[in-house]
Coordinates of C-alpha atoms and ligand atoms in Angstrom, one line a residue:
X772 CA 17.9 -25.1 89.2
X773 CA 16.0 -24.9 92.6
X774 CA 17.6 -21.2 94.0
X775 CA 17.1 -19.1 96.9
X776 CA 17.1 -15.4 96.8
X777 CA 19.0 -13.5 99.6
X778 CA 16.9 -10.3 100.0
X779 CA 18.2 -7.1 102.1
X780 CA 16.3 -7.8 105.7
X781 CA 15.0 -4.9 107.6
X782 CA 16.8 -4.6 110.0
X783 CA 14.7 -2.1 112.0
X784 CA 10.9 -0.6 112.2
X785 CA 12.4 2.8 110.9
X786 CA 14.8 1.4 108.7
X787 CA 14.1 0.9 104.8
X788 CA 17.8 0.4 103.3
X789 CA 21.0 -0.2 104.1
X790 CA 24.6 -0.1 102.8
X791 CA 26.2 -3.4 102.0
X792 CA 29.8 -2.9 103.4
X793 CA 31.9 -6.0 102.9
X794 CA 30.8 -9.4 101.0
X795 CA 32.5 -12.2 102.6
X796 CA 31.0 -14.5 99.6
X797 CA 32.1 -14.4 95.9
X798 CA 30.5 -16.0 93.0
X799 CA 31.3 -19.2 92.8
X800 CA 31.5 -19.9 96.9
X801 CA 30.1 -22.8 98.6
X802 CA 27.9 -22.1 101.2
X803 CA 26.8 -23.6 104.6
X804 CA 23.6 -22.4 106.5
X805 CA 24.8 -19.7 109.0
X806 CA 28.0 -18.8 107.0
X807 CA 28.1 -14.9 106.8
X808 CA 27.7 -13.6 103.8
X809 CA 27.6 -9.7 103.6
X810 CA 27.7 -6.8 106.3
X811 CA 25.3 -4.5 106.0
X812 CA 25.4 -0.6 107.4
X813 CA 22.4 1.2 108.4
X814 CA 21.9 5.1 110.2
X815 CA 21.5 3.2 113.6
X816 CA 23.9 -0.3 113.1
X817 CA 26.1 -2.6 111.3
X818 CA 25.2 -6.3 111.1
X819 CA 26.5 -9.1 109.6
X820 CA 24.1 -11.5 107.7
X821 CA 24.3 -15.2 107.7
X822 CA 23.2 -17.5 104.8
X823 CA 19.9 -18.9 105.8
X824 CA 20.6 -22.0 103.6
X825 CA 23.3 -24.0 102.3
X826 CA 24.3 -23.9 98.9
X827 CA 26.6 -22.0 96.0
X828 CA 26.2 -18.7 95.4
X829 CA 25.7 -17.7 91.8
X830 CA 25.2 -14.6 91.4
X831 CA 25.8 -11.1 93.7
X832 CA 23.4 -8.5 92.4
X833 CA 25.1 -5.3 94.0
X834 CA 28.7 -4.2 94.5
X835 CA 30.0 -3.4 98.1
X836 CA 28.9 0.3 98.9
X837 CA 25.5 0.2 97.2
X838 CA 22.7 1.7 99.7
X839 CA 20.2 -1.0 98.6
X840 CA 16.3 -0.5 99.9
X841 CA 14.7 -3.4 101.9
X842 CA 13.5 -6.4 100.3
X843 CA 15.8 -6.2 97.2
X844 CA 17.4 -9.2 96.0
X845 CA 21.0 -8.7 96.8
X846 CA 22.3 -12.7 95.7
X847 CA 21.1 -15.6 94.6
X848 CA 21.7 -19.1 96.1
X849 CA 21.8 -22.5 94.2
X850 CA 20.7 -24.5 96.4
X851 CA 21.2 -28.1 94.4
X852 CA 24.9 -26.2 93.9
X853 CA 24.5 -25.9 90.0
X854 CA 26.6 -23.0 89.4
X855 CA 25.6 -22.4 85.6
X856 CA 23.9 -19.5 85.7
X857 CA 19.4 -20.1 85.0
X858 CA 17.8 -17.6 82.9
X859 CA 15.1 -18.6 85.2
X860 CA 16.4 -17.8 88.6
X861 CA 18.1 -14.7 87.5
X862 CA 14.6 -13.7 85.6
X863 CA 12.6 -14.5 88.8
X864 CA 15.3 -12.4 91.1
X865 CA 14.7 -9.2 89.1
X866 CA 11.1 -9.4 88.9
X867 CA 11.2 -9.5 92.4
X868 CA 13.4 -6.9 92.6
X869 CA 11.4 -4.3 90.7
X870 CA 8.4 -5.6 92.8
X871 CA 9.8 -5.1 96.0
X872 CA 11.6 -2.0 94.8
X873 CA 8.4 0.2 93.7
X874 CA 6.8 -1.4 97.1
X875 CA 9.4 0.5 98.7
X876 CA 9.3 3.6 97.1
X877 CA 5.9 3.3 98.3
X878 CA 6.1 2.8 101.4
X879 CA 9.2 5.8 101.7
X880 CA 6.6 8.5 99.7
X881 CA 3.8 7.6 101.8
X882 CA 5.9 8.0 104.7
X883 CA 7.1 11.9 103.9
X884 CA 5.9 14.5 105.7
X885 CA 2.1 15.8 103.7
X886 CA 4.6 19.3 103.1
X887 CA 6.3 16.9 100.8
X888 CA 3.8 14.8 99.2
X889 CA 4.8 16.4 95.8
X890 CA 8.0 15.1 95.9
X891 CA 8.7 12.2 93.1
X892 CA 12.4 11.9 94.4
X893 CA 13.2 8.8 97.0
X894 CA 15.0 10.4 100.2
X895 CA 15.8 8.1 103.1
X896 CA 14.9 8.4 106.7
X897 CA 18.2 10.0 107.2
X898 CA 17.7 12.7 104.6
X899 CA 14.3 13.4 105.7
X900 CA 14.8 13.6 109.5
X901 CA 17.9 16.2 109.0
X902 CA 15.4 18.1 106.1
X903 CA 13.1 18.2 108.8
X904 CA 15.4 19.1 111.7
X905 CA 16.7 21.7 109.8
X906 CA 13.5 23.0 108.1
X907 CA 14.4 22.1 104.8
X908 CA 11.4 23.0 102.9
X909 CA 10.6 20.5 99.8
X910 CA 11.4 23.1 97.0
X911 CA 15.1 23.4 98.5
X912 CA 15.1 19.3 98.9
X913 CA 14.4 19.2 95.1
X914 CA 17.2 21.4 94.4
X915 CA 19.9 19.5 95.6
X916 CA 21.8 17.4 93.8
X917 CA 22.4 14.2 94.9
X918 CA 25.9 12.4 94.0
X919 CA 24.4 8.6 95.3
X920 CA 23.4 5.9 92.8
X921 CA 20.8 7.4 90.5
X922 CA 21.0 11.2 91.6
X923 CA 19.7 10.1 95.1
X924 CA 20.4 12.7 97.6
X925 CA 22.9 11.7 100.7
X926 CA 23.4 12.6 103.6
X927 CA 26.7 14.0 103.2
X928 CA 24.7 15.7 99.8
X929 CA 22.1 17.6 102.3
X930 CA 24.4 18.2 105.2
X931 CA 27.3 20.3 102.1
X932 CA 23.9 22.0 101.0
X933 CA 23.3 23.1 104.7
X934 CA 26.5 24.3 105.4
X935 CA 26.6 26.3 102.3
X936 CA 23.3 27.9 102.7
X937 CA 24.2 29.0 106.6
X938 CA 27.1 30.9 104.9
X939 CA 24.6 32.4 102.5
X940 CA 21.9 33.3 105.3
X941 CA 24.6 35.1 106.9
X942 CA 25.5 37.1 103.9
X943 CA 22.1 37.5 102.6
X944 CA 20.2 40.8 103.6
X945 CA 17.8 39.4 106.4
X946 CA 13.8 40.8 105.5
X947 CA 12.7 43.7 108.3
X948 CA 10.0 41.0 110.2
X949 CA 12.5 38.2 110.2
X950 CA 15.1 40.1 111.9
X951 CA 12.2 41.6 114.4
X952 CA 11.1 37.8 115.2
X953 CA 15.0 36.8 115.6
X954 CA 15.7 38.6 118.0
X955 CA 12.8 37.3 120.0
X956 CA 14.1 33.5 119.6
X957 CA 18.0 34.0 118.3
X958 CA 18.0 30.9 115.4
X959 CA 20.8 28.7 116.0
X960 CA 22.9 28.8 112.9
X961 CA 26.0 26.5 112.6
X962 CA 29.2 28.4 113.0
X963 CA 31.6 27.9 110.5
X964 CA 34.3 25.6 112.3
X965 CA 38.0 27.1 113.5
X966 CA 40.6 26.8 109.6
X967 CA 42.3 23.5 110.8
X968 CA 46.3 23.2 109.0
X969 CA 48.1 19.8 108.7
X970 CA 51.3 20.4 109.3
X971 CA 55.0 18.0 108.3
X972 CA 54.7 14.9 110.3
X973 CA 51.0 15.7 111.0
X974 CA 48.6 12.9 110.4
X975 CA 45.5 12.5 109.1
X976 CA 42.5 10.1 109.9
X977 CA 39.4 9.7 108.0
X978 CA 36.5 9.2 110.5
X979 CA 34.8 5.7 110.3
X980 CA 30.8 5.9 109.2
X981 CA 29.9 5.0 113.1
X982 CA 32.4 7.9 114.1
X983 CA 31.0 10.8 111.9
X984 CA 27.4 9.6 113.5
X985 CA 28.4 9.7 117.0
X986 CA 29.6 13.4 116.1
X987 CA 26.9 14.6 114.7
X988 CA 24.6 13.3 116.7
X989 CA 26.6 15.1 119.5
X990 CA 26.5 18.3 117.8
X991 CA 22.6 17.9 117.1
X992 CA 22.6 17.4 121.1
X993 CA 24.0 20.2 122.5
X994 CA 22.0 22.3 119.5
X995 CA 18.8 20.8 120.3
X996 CA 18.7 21.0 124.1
X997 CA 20.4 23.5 126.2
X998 CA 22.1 20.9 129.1
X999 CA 23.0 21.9 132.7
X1000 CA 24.5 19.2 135.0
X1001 CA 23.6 18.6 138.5
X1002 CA 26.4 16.6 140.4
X1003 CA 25.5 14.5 144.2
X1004 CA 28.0 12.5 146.4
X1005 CA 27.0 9.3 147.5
X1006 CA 27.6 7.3 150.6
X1007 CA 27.5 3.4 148.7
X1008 CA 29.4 1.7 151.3
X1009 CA 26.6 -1.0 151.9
X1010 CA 25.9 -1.8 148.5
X1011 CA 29.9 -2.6 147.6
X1012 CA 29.7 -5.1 150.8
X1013 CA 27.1 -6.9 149.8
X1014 CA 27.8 -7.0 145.7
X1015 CA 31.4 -8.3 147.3
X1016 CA 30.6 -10.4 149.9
X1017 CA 27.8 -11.9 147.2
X1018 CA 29.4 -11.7 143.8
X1019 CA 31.0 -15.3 143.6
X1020 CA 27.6 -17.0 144.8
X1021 CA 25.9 -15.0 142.6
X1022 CA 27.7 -15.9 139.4
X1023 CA 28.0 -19.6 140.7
X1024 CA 23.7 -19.3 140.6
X1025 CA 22.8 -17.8 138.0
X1026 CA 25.8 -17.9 135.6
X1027 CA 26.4 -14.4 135.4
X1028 CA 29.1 -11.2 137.0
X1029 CA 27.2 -9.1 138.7
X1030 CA 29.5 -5.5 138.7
X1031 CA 27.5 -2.3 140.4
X1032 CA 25.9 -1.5 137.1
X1033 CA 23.0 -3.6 137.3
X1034 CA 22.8 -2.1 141.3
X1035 CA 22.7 1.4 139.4
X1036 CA 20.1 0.5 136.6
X1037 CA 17.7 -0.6 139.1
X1038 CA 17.8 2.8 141.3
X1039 CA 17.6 4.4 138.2
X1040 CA 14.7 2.7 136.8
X1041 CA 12.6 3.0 140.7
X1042 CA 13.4 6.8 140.7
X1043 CA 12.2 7.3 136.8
X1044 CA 8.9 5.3 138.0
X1045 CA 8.9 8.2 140.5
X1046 CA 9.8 11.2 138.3
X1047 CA 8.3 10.4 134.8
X1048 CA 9.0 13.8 133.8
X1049 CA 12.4 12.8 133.3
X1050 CA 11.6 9.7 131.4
X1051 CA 10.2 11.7 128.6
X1052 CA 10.8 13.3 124.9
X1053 CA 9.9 16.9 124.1
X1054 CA 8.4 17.0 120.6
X1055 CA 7.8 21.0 119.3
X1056 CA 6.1 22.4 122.1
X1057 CA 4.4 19.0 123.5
X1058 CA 6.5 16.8 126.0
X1059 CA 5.9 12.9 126.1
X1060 CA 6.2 10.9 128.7
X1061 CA 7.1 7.3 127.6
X1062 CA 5.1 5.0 129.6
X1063 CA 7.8 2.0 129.0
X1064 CA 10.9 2.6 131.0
X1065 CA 13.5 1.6 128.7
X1066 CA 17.5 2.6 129.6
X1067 CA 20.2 2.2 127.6
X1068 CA 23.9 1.6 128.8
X1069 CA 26.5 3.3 127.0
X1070 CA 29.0 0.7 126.2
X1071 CA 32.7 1.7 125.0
X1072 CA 33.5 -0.6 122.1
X1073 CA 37.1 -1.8 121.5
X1074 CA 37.3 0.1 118.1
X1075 CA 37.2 3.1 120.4
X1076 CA 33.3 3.9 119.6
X1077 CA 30.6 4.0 121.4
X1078 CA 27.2 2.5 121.2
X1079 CA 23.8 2.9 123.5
X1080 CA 22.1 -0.7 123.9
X1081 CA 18.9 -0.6 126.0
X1082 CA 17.3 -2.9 128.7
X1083 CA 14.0 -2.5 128.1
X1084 CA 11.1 -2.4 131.0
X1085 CA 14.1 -2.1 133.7
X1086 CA 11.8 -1.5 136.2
X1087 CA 10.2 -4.4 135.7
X1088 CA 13.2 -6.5 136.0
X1089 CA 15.0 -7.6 139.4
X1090 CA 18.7 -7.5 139.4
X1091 CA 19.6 -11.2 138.0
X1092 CA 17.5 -9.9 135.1
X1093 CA 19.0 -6.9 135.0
X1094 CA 23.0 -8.7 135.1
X1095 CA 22.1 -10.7 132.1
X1096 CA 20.4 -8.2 129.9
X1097 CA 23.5 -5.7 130.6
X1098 CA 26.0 -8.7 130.1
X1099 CA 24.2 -9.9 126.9
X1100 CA 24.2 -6.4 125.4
X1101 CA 28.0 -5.6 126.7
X1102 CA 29.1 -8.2 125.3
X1103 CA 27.1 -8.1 122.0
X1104 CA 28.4 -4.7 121.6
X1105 CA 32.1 -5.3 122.0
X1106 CA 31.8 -8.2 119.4
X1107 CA 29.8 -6.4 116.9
X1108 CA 26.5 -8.4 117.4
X1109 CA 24.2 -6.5 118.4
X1110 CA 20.3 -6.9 116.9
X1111 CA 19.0 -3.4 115.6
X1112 CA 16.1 -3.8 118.2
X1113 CA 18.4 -4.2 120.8
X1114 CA 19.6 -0.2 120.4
X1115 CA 16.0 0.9 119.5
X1116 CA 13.8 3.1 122.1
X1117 CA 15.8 4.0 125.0
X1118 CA 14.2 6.5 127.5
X1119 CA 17.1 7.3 129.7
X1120 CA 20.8 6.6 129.6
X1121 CA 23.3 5.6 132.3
X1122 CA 27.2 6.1 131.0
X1123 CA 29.6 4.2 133.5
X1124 CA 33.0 6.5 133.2
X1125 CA 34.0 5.1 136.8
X1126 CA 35.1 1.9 134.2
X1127 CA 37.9 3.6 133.5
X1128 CA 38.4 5.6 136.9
X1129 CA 36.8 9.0 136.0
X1130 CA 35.1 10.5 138.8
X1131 CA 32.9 13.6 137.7
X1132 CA 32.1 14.7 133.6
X1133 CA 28.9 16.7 132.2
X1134 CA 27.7 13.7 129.5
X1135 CA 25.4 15.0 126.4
X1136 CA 21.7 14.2 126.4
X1137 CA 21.5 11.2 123.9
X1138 CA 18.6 12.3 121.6
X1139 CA 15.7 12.5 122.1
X1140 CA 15.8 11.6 125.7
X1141 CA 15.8 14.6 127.9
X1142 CA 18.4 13.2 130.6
X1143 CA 21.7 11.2 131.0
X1144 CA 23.2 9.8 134.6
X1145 CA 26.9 9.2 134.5
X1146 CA 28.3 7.3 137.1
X1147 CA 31.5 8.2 138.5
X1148 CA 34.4 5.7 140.5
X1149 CA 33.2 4.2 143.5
X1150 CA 36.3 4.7 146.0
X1151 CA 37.6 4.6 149.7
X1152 CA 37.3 8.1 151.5
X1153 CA 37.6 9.2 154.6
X1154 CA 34.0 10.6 155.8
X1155 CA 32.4 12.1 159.3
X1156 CA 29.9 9.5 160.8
X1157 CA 27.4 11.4 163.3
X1158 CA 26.7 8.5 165.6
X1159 CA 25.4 8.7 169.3
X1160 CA 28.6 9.0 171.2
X1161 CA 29.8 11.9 168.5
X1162 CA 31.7 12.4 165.1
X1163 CA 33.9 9.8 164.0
X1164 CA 35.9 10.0 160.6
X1165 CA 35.4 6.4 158.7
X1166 CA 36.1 4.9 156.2
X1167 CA 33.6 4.7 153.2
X1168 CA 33.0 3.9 149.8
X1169 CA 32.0 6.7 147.7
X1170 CA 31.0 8.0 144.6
X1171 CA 29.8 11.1 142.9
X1172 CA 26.6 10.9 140.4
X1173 CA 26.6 13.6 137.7
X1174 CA 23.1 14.0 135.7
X1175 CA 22.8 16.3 133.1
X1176 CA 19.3 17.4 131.5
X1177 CA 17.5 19.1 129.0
X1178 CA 16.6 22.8 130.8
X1179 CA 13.6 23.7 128.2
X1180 CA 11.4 21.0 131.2
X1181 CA 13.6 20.1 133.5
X1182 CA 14.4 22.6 136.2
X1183 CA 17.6 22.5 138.7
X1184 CA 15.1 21.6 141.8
X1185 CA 13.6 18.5 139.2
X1186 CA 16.8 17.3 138.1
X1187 CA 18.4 18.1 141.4
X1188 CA 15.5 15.7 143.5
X1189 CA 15.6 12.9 140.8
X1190 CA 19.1 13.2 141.1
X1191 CA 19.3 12.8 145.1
X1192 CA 16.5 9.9 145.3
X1193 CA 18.9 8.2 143.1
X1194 CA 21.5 8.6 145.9
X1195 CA 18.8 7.5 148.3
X1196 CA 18.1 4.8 146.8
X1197 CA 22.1 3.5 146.8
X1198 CA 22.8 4.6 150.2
X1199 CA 19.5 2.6 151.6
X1200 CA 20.5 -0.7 149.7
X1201 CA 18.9 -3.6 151.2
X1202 CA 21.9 -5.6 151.9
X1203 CA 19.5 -8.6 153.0
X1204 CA 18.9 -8.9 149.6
X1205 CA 19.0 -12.6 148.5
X1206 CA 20.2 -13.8 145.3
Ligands
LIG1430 N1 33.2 2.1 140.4 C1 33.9 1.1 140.9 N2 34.2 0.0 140.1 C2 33.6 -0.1 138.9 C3 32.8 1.0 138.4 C4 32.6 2.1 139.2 N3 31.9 3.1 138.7 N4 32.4 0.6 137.2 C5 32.9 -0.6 136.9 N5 33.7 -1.0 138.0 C6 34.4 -2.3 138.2 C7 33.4 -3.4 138.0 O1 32.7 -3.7 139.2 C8 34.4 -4.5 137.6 O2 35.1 -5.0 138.7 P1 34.9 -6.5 139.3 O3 33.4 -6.8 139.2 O4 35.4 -6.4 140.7 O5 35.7 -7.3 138.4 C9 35.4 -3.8 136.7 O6 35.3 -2.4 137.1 C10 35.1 -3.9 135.2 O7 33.7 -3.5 135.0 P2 33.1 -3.4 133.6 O8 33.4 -2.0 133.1 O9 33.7 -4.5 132.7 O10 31.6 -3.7 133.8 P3 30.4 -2.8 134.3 O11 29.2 -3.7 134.3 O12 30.8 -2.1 135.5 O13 30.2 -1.8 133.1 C11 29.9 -1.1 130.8 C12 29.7 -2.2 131.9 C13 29.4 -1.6 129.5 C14 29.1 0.1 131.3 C15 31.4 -0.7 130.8 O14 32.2 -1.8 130.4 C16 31.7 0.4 129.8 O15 31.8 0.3 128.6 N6 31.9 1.6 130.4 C17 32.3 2.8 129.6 C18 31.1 3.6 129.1 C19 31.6 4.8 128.4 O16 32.6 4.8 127.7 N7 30.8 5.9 128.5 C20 31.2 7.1 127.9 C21 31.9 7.9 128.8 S1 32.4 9.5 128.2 O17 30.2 10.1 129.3 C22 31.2 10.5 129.0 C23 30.8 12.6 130.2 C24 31.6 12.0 129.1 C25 33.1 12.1 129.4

């Protein structure tokens, strides 16, 4: 029986396994190239995967909810639809398996940090960033039992172990230096959150995987970087003329809406050319600044999530290319489709609360960028024009641009200039801009 094995892909340079969430295949099913045929959750994404082939499927190696690393065999395909099960095929399927398996654990050990070379335990990424984030040192790692398949330690494993060892720090007698250095640099311990009661008619929701991430990595945020938010007004009266008076012709063109977020993502991708200070990562005491201007667009999904996809080299793109990366990625997002490198290496993000008629908010850094524009409602207000013959009150479009950023580089009279050339930039829109 000629047979195709369906492998987990990698869905991601970081990213060496993934849950399978949902099989829409049994054994037994008939086939057809691009039919999907599991979902797969990683740290960063869900995807679904498509048969590459056409065939029956005769045999599903793992259950829904195994974490499985990349490259395993997950199924096998018949592809000349022989559904009796060949000793061959299956034989073939788990020799790969153990191949690509210990090639894995390779690659995962060889990737730990040299403080935990010693280690003969898999963790993934996952584990070993929050180990790392929270100084986990290798002997404490090893201590921890893991409830995943074969004693592997999860997240939610290394996450209960934190929680209970803050409680212990806190009870524990501190040693005489530590406290002396403490007081020098306070260490952020986790408080123990408020006692939360469910009352009679109360009710309770269990957060969805994608959820509990976007908390976290809200929590790891505001812990990591102390924010302040700078806030400017801006005149953008111009720039709504000319996206109205063009935005029929403009789809009509080039096939796509043009809203003000494009308008937005370019100004913002000029003034980070002009401030790469802001367009950077702080790493232990070193800052980076990323060469590649890369900004991602938070995107409210209609499950009520949220998810950052990024248009990459923005500042190298003019606004038609700007409208259909953001409209691609929008709309891939809503619907669940976005590839993994679409949400990989942001610099800077933009979040568009004027989409649902907010005006002013203080949004959290996403990690590990080290600044975040929101963009408030653009609306009619009366203003005062200084013109030659005096003051007039007229009426303008307006909107306030909030930017909060990471105080351990970025100082109020850095954040407050990138801020205002922003402004600048929308207030001086070209307006005989063709398109
Ligand atoms: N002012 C005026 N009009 C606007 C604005 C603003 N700021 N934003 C959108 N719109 C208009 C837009 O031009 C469209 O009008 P027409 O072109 O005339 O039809 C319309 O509203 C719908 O726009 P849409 O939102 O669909 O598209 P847009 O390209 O502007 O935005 C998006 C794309 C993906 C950014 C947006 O759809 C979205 O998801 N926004 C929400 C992002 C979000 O939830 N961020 C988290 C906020 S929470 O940050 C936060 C500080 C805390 C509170």
């Amino acid at each position: 029986m000629a047979s195709f094995n369906i492998v987990m892909p990698k869905l991601g340079e970081s990213i060496q396994e993934g849950t399978i969430t949902k099989w829409f295949v049994k054994e037994g099913d008939t086939v057809e190239e691009d039919d999907m045929l599991f979902e797969v959750a990683t740290d960063k994404v869900d995807s679904e995967i498509p048969s590459p082939v056409d065939g029956v499927i005769t045999k599903i190696l793992f259950p829904e909810d195994s974490l499985v690393a990349v490259g395993e065999v997950l199924a096998v395909i018949s592809l000349d639809g022989e559904v009796e099960e060949s000793a061959d095929a299956v034989e073939t399927a788990a020799a790969e398996t153990t191949e690509t398996k210990s090639e894995t654990e390779t690659t995962a050990e060889s990737n730990v940090d040299d403080s935990r070379k010693l280690s003969n335990r898999f963790y993934s990424p996952l584990v070993k960033t929050i180990a790392k984030e929270e100084n986990v040192s290798l002997e404490e790692l090893e201590s921890i039992e893991g409830s995943g398949a074969g004693g592997r330690v999860q997240k939610k494993d290394i996450l209960d172990y934190l929680e209970n060892r803050g409680s212990a720090k806190a009870t524990a007698p501190a040693p005489e230096k530590k406290v002396a250095a403490a007081s020098a640099t306070p260490a952020v311990e986790r408080k123990a959150p408020a006692p939360v009661t469910v009352g009679e008619g109360d009710t309770v929701v269990e957060m969805d995987r994608i959820r509990k991430l976007i908390a976290d990595h809200m929590v790891m945020s505001k812990q990591v970087s102390p924010h302040v938010t700078s806030v400017v007004e801006a005149d953008v009266t111009e720039l709504v003329l000319w996206r109205n008076k063009n935005k029929n012709a403009f789809q009509e063109k080039h096939g796509d809406k043009i809203t003000f977020m494009p308008i937005f993502t370019e100004a913002v991708a000029t003034a980070l050319s002009e401030f790469p200070l802001v367009n950077s990562s702080v790493d232990g005491d070193k800052i980076i600044m990323k060469r590649d201007i890369n900004v991602g667009i938070a995107v409210a999904k209609p499950d009520g999530n949220l998810i950052v996809p990024v248009i990459r080299n923005a500042e190298q793109k003019n606004l038609v290319g700007l409208t259909k990366d953001l409209n691609r990625l929008a709309n891939a997002a809503r619907t669940n489709k976005l590839d993994p490198s679409d949400i990989q290496g942001g610099t800077f993000t933009i979040t568009n609360f004027g989409s649902f008629g907010n005006i002013i908010g203080t949004p959290i850094i996403n990690q590990p960028q080290v600044a975040i524009l929101a963009t408030g409602i653009i609306e009619k207000k009366p203003a005062v024009l200084e013109t030659p013959s005096g003051d007039v009150i007229a009426i303008r479009h307006k909107m306030y641009l909030s930017l909060s950023y990471d105080h351990r580089i970025i100082d109020g009279a850095l954040g407050g200039a990138f801020l205002r050339r922003i402004a600048d930039i929308l207030e001086n829109f070209d307006t005989n801009r063709t398109i």
